[in-house]
Every structure is written in C-alpha cells, then in structure tokens.
Backbone as numpy.savetxt, mean C-alpha at the origin, in Angstrom:
# Nx Ny Nz CAx CAy CAz Cx Cy Cz
-42.98 -13.41 15.55 -41.72 -13.95 16.03 -40.67 -13.96 14.92
-41.10 -14.39 13.71 -40.15 -14.47 12.61 -39.64 -13.08 12.23
-40.52 -12.05 12.32 -40.09 -10.69 12.01 -39.02 -10.23 12.98
-39.17 -10.55 14.26 -38.17 -10.20 15.26 -36.84 -10.89 14.99
-36.90 -12.12 14.56 -35.68 -12.87 14.25 -34.96 -12.25 13.05
-35.71 -11.87 12.04 -35.11 -11.22 10.87 -34.47 -9.89 11.25
-35.15 -9.13 12.11 -34.60 -7.84 12.55 -33.30 -8.07 13.31
-33.26 -9.03 14.21 -32.05 -9.31 15.00 -30.91 -9.76 14.10
-31.22 -10.59 13.11 -30.20 -11.04 12.17 -29.66 -9.86 11.37
-30.56 -9.00 10.89 -30.12 -7.82 10.13 -29.27 -6.90 10.99
-29.64 -6.73 12.25 -28.86 -5.87 13.15 -27.47 -6.44 13.38
-27.39 -7.75 13.59 -26.08 -8.38 13.79 -25.21 -8.25 12.54
-25.81 -8.45 11.37 -25.06 -8.29 10.12 -24.59 -6.85 9.95
-25.44 -5.89 10.29 -25.05 -4.48 10.20 -23.91 -4.14 11.12
-23.97 -4.62 12.37 -22.88 -4.37 13.32 -21.60 -5.03 12.82
-21.72 -6.25 12.29 -20.54 -6.94 11.75 -19.93 -6.18 10.58
-20.77 -5.66 9.70 -20.25 -4.89 8.56 -19.55 -3.62 9.03
-20.13 -2.94 10.02 -19.49 -1.72 10.54 -18.15 -2.07 11.18
-18.06 -3.19 11.87 -16.80 -3.61 12.49 -15.75 -3.88 11.42
-16.16 -4.58 10.33 -15.21 -4.86 9.25 -14.70 -3.57 8.62
-15.58 -2.62 8.37 -15.16 -1.35 7.78 -14.22 -0.61 8.72
-14.51 -0.61 10.03 -13.63 0.08 10.96 -12.27 -0.58 11.01
-12.22 -1.91 10.88 -10.92 -2.60 10.85 -10.16 -2.21 9.59
-10.85 -2.17 8.46 -10.19 -1.86 7.20 -9.69 -0.43 7.15
-10.35 0.48 7.84 -9.96 1.88 7.78 -9.03 2.28 8.90
-8.82 1.40 9.87 -7.95 1.75 10.98 -8.63 2.61 12.02
-9.94 2.72 11.97 -10.66 3.53 12.95 -10.45 2.97 14.34
-10.31 3.85 15.28 -10.13 3.43 16.66 -8.70 3.12 17.01
-7.79 3.25 16.08 -6.40 2.93 16.35 -5.77 4.05 17.16
-5.06 3.67 18.22 -4.38 4.65 19.05 -2.96 4.87 18.59
-2.61 4.37 17.43 -1.25 4.44 16.93 -0.85 5.87 16.59
0.44 6.12 16.68 0.92 7.46 16.36 1.77 7.45 15.09
1.34 6.73 14.09 2.05 6.69 12.82 1.94 8.07 12.17
3.06 8.58 11.73 3.08 9.89 11.06 3.26 9.71 9.56
2.41 10.34 8.80 2.57 10.37 7.35 3.37 11.61 6.99
3.90 11.63 5.77 4.64 12.81 5.33 3.70 14.01 5.32
4.24 15.17 5.60 3.40 16.38 5.68 3.10 16.98 4.31
3.99 16.73 3.36 3.78 17.27 2.01 3.84 16.13 1.01
2.85 16.10 0.13 2.80 15.10 -0.93 2.18 15.75 -2.16
2.98 15.87 -3.20 2.52 16.42 -4.46 2.05 15.25 -5.33
0.75 15.10 -5.46 0.22 13.94 -6.19 0.63 13.93 -7.65
0.87 15.11 -8.24 1.34 15.14 -9.63 2.72 14.51 -9.73
3.59 14.80 -8.78 4.93 14.20 -8.78 4.88 12.73 -8.37
3.95 12.38 -7.51 3.82 11.00 -7.03 3.24 10.08 -8.10
2.46 10.65 -9.01 1.82 9.85 -10.05 2.88 9.17 -10.92
2.48 8.08 -11.55 3.37 7.33 -12.41 3.59 5.92 -11.88
4.58 5.25 -12.44 4.85 3.86 -12.07 5.86 3.78 -10.94
5.55 2.91 -9.98 6.44 2.58 -8.87 6.67 1.07 -8.88
7.89 0.67 -8.52 8.25 -0.74 -8.41 8.34 -1.11 -6.94
7.72 -2.20 -6.57 7.80 -2.67 -5.19 9.16 -3.35 -4.99
9.95 -2.82 -4.06 11.28 -3.36 -3.76 11.17 -4.40 -2.65
10.33 -4.11 -1.66 10.11 -5.03 -0.55 8.78 -4.69 0.08
8.20 -5.66 0.78 6.92 -5.41 1.43 6.69 -6.40 2.56
5.80 -6.00 3.46 5.15 -6.94 4.37 3.85 -7.22 3.63
3.82 -8.28 2.85 2.77 -8.44 1.85 1.40 -8.79 2.41
0.41 -8.39 1.64 -0.96 -8.83 1.89 -1.08 -10.27 1.41
-2.06 -10.97 1.90 -2.27 -12.37 1.49 -2.39 -12.48 -0.03
-3.06 -11.54 -0.66 -3.26 -11.58 -2.12 -1.96 -11.40 -2.89
-0.90 -10.92 -2.23 0.38 -10.69 -2.91 1.32 -11.89 -2.84
0.94 -12.93 -2.14 1.83 -14.09 -2.00 2.16 -14.66 -3.37
3.44 -14.92 -3.59 3.89 -15.48 -4.85 4.09 -14.45 -5.94
3.94 -13.17 -5.64 4.09 -12.13 -6.66 5.55 -11.74 -6.87
5.92 -11.55 -8.11 7.21 -10.98 -8.48 6.94 -9.87 -9.49
7.90 -8.97 -9.65 7.72 -7.89 -10.62 6.54 -6.99 -10.30
6.25 -6.81 -9.03 5.08 -6.04 -8.61 5.26 -4.55 -8.90
4.25 -3.96 -9.51 4.26 -2.51 -9.77 2.94 -1.90 -9.31
3.01 -0.61 -9.05 1.83 0.19 -8.75 1.90 1.42 -9.65
0.85 1.67 -10.39 0.80 2.83 -11.27 -0.34 3.73 -10.81
0.01 5.00 -10.57 -0.96 5.98 -10.08 -1.18 7.03 -11.17
-2.45 7.25 -11.50 -2.82 8.21 -12.53 -3.83 9.19 -11.94
-3.53 10.49 -12.07 -4.47 11.50 -11.57 -5.73 11.51 -12.41
-6.85 11.58 -11.74 -8.15 11.66 -12.40 -8.60 13.12 -12.44
-9.53 13.42 -13.33 -10.04 14.79 -13.45 -10.70 15.28 -12.17
-11.27 14.38 -11.38 -11.96 14.78 -10.15 -11.01 14.97 -8.97
-9.69 14.81 -9.21 -8.71 15.00 -8.15 -8.33 13.73 -7.43
-9.08 12.65 -7.64 -8.73 11.36 -7.06 -7.62 10.72 -7.90
-7.22 9.53 -7.50 -6.11 8.84 -8.17 -6.56 7.45 -8.58
-6.33 7.10 -9.83 -6.56 5.74 -10.30 -5.35 4.91 -9.86
-5.59 3.75 -9.25 -4.54 2.88 -8.74 -4.58 1.57 -9.51
-3.46 1.20 -10.12 -3.36 -0.08 -10.83 -2.18 -0.86 -10.25
-2.48 -1.95 -9.56 -1.44 -2.82 -9.01 -1.34 -4.07 -9.88
-0.11 -4.44 -10.26 0.10 -5.59 -11.13 1.29 -6.40 -10.63
1.27 -7.70 -10.91 2.41 -8.56 -10.61 2.33 -9.80 -11.49
3.40 -10.57 -11.46 3.43 -11.87 -12.11 3.38 -12.93 -11.02
2.62 -13.98 -11.23 2.46 -15.03 -10.23 3.59 -16.06 -10.32
4.31 -16.20 -9.23 5.33 -17.23 -9.01 6.62 -17.07 -9.80
6.58 -16.45 -10.97 7.81 -16.20 -11.75 7.50 -15.12 -12.78
8.56 -14.58 -13.38 8.35 -13.55 -14.40 7.66 -14.11 -15.64
7.67 -15.42 -15.80 6.97 -16.06 -16.90 5.56 -16.47 -16.49
5.21 -16.23 -15.24 3.90 -16.61 -14.72 2.78 -15.71 -15.22
1.59 -16.05 -14.80 0.40 -15.30 -15.19 0.44 -13.91 -14.58
0.13 -12.89 -15.40 0.05 -11.54 -14.88 -1.29 -11.36 -14.17
-1.22 -10.73 -13.01 -2.40 -10.53 -12.18 -2.47 -9.05 -11.83
-3.67 -8.53 -11.66 -3.77 -7.12 -11.31 -5.11 -6.75 -10.73
-5.14 -5.56 -10.18 -6.36 -5.01 -9.60 -6.34 -3.50 -9.79
-7.49 -2.92 -10.02 -7.60 -1.47 -10.21 -8.54 -0.90 -9.15
-8.15 0.23 -8.61 -8.96 0.88 -7.59 -8.85 2.38 -7.69
-9.31 3.04 -6.63 -9.32 4.50 -6.59 -8.80 4.94 -5.23
-7.98 5.98 -5.23 -7.47 6.55 -3.98 -7.88 8.01 -3.92
-8.02 8.50 -2.68 -8.36 9.91 -2.47 -7.70 10.40 -1.20
-7.53 11.69 -1.14 -6.86 12.32 0.00 -7.75 12.30 1.23
-7.10 12.14 2.40 -7.83 12.21 3.67 -8.13 13.65 4.04
-7.53 14.61 3.34 -7.77 16.03 3.61 -6.51 16.84 3.42
-6.67 18.11 3.13 -5.53 18.98 2.84 -4.53 19.04 3.99
-5.01 18.98 5.21 -4.12 19.08 6.38 -3.30 17.82 6.57
-3.67 16.74 5.89 -2.98 15.46 6.03 -2.56 14.96 4.66
-1.68 15.68 4.00 -1.33 15.42 2.60 -0.86 13.99 2.35
-0.09 13.41 3.27 0.45 12.07 3.06 -0.50 10.94 3.38
-1.71 11.27 3.82 -2.70 10.25 4.17 -3.74 10.17 3.07
-3.82 8.99 2.49 -4.83 8.73 1.48 -5.61 7.49 1.88
-6.72 7.29 1.23 -7.49 6.06 1.36 -7.61 5.45 -0.02
-7.63 4.14 -0.07 -7.75 3.44 -1.35 -8.88 2.42 -1.24
-9.61 2.31 -2.33 -10.72 1.35 -2.38 -10.59 0.52 -3.64
-10.58 -0.80 -3.43 -10.61 -1.74 -4.55 -11.97 -2.42 -4.64
-12.61 -2.61 -3.48 -13.93 -3.24 -3.41 -14.81 -2.42 -2.50
-15.97 -1.96 -3.01 -16.90 -1.21 -2.19 -17.56 -2.18 -1.22
-17.78 -1.83 0.03 -17.63 -0.53 0.67 -16.31 -0.38 1.43
-15.44 -1.36 1.31 -14.21 -1.34 2.10 -13.20 -0.35 1.56
-12.51 0.30 2.47 -11.42 1.18 2.10 -10.25 0.85 3.03
-9.06 1.13 2.56 -7.87 0.89 3.36 -7.05 2.17 3.42
-6.35 2.32 4.52 -5.46 3.48 4.66 -4.24 3.28 3.78
-3.81 4.33 3.13 -2.61 4.34 2.30 -1.86 5.58 2.75
-0.95 5.39 3.70 -0.22 6.51 4.26 1.22 6.47 3.77
1.63 7.53 3.10 3.02 7.66 2.68 3.79 8.09 3.92
4.58 7.17 4.48 5.25 7.42 5.76 6.70 7.86 5.59
7.25 7.71 4.40 8.60 8.20 4.09 8.65 8.46 2.59
9.35 9.53 2.21 9.38 9.91 0.80 10.68 10.64 0.51
11.36 10.17 -0.52 12.57 10.84 -0.98 12.20 12.23 -1.51
13.00 13.27 -1.21 12.68 14.62 -1.70 12.54 14.69 -3.23
13.27 13.83 -3.93 13.17 13.78 -5.39 12.15 12.78 -5.91
11.34 12.22 -5.01 10.31 11.25 -5.35 10.90 10.02 -6.06
12.10 9.61 -5.63 12.74 8.41 -6.20 12.34 7.15 -5.46
11.95 7.27 -4.20 11.46 6.13 -3.43 10.43 6.61 -2.42
9.62 5.68 -1.95 8.59 5.98 -0.95 8.37 4.74 -0.09
7.88 4.96 1.12 7.45 3.87 1.98 6.00 4.14 2.35
5.19 3.10 2.30 3.75 3.22 2.51 3.31 2.22 3.58
2.44 2.66 4.46 1.89 1.79 5.51 0.50 2.29 5.85
0.10 2.07 7.08 -1.19 2.53 7.56 -1.10 2.85 9.04
-2.21 3.21 9.66 -2.18 3.68 11.04 -1.77 2.62 12.06
-1.84 1.36 11.69 -1.50 0.31 12.65 -0.19 -0.40 12.33
0.51 0.03 11.28 1.81 -0.53 10.90 1.75 -2.02 10.55
0.58 -2.53 10.20 0.47 -3.96 9.91 1.17 -4.34 8.61
1.05 -3.50 7.62 1.66 -3.76 6.32 2.64 -2.65 6.01
3.51 -2.92 5.06 4.56 -1.96 4.71 5.01 -2.25 3.29
5.17 -1.21 2.51 5.67 -1.34 1.15 6.79 -0.33 0.95
7.89 -0.77 0.38 8.97 0.12 -0.02 8.97 0.13 -1.54
8.77 1.32 -2.10 8.61 1.50 -3.54 9.74 2.33 -4.11
10.05 2.08 -5.38 11.12 2.81 -6.06 10.66 3.15 -7.47
11.17 4.25 -8.00 10.87 4.62 -9.38 11.58 3.70 -10.37
12.66 3.10 -9.92 13.43 2.17 -10.75 13.21 0.75 -10.23
13.28 -0.25 -11.10 13.06 -1.62 -10.62 14.13 -2.10 -9.64
15.33 -1.56 -9.75 16.42 -1.99 -8.88 16.85 -0.82 -8.00
16.93 -1.07 -6.70 17.33 -0.03 -5.75 18.71 -0.37 -5.21
19.55 0.64 -5.04 20.88 0.44 -4.46 20.72 -0.12 -3.05
21.53 -1.11 -2.71 21.43 -1.77 -1.41 21.61 -0.80 -0.25
22.57 0.13 -0.37 22.81 1.07 0.74 21.61 2.01 0.95
20.96 2.42 -0.14 19.76 3.26 -0.01 18.64 2.47 0.66
18.47 1.23 0.26 17.44 0.37 0.86 17.70 0.19 2.35
18.93 -0.08 2.72 19.25 -0.29 4.14 19.01 0.97 4.97
19.28 2.14 4.40 19.02 3.39 5.13 17.52 3.58 5.36
16.71 3.26 4.36 15.25 3.36 4.51 14.77 2.41 5.59
15.27 1.18 5.56 14.86 0.16 6.54 15.25 0.59 7.95
16.44 1.13 8.12 16.87 1.60 9.45 15.93 2.68 9.98
15.58 3.63 9.12 14.66 4.70 9.52 13.30 4.13 9.91
12.77 3.22 9.10 11.47 2.64 9.39 11.50 1.80 10.67
12.59 1.09 10.89 12.73 0.29 12.11 12.74 1.19 13.35
13.46 2.30 13.27 13.52 3.24 14.39 12.14 3.83 14.70
11.28 3.84 13.70 9.93 4.39 13.88 8.89 3.31 14.20
9.35 2.09 14.44 8.46 1.03 14.91 7.75 0.22 13.84
8.18 0.31 12.59 7.55 -0.48 11.54 8.10 -1.91 11.55
7.30 -2.89 11.11 7.68 -4.31 11.20 8.68 -4.74 10.12
9.86 -4.13 10.12 10.83 -4.42 9.06 11.32 -5.86 9.10
11.22 -6.52 10.26 11.65 -7.91 10.36 10.74 -8.84 9.54
9.57 -8.35 9.15 8.63 -9.13 8.35 8.71 -8.79 6.85
9.62 -7.88 6.48 9.75 -7.52 5.07 10.17 -8.72 4.22
9.64 -8.77 3.02 10.03 -9.76 2.02 10.48 -8.98 0.79
11.64 -9.34 0.26 12.15 -8.68 -0.95 11.30 -9.10 -2.14
11.05 -8.16 -3.04 10.26 -8.42 -4.24 11.19 -8.45 -5.45
11.38 -9.60 -6.08 12.23 -9.65 -7.28 11.66 -8.77 -8.40
12.57 -8.08 -9.07 12.22 -7.25 -10.22 13.18 -7.58 -11.36
12.95 -6.99 -12.51 13.87 -7.11 -13.65 14.34 -5.71 -14.04
15.64 -5.60 -14.33 16.17 -4.31 -14.74 15.89 -4.07 -16.23
16.41 -2.98 -16.77 16.16 -2.60 -18.16 16.68 -3.63 -19.16
17.62 -4.48 -18.73 18.20 -5.51 -19.61 17.56 -6.87 -19.38
16.54 -6.92 -18.54 15.86 -8.18 -18.27 16.52 -9.02 -17.19
17.56 -8.46 -16.55 18.25 -9.20 -15.49 17.48 -9.08 -14.19
17.43 -10.17 -13.46 16.74 -10.20 -12.17 17.53 -9.37 -11.15
16.82 -8.57 -10.36 17.47 -7.83 -9.28 16.57 -7.88 -8.05
17.19 -7.98 -6.90 16.44 -8.06 -5.65 17.36 -7.58 -4.53
16.81 -6.81 -3.59 17.61 -6.33 -2.47 17.82 -7.47 -1.48
18.88 -7.35 -0.69 19.15 -8.31 0.39 18.53 -7.78 1.67
17.90 -8.67 2.40 17.29 -8.29 3.67 18.22 -8.59 4.81
C-alpha cells in the first residue's frame, strides 16, 4: 500500500512539474504574438537600459535596471540583469542566466533560463533598425520590457513605441517607467 502511495505522489509531483514548465514556456498558448523576423545577435549583444516594463515580481523596487547580453562560444547568449533596490544608492541586485535561439526560422524568438529546469520565452517583438531600442515580451503578452541603448530615451520615441505595442495588443496600460541616470548622473525617466 505504501509503495502505491509513493508512486501516486511521485506521479502528481511529475504532472505538477510538467504543468509549471509549460506555463513558464508558454506552451499551449493560442496567442498570435509576432517576434521580429530578423535578429542579429552580434548587434543585439551589449548593454541595454530598461526604460519601462510590465515588471516581474522580482523587479519590484528596481531602478537603474540594465540587461547585458554577451555572445558565448557555443552560440548561446550570457544574460546579466542588474538593478539597484529602491534607489540609486540602494543595494545592487542581479541575476545571470543563459539564452538561446528557438530556431533559425524564428530569429526573434529566444528562450532564457535563470533556474533549471524552468525557461521563459524572450521574444523580441519590436526592434529599431539601428538596434537603438527594442521591445521584449512573450507568447502570452503577460510581461513587456522596453529597452534602450542609452539610459534616457526621447519621450516622442517612447510614445511611438508604446502606440505600436498598444495597437498590437500588448498591456501598455500596465507599464511602469524605470528611472535611470544619464552620463552626468542626472535622473531621467519617461512619462507614461
């Protein structure tokens, strides 16, 4: 009897784990989110500043948020996300992970993993031709990040990006501006 109970418990845990992974990867989503068709990872690599986001719970209270992408020899991408907690004088916090392409036919779709076995969709859904800004989401549009190569983005450029994303069904009404500092240490933040 005890062996049967252990087997049932293990089966339930296995089904639960598979459900969690499918939620994290967006499997089963009927969404029609389109990622960019072309993405040059060499050009995309480097530091990006978060201008605004529909933040993850772990990002609450973050300012000065950056994401740095470094190409690895195996073709994957090292991902380093950093921020300061509650103020620019606050504790610096960060996490490092790995991203990889979903396939050549889907250049703008990547997956990122910070904790095994979970992975999350990282879909570049809008990208400036000069790689000056990008918007990132996933297949279900639950989260959204607007990134810039510079810490401060022109308000009119930001508003144009938001209008485009809104027309495509992204949750722009949930965006939160991310304070940054410019080259002179002055605080800058877009208006929502």
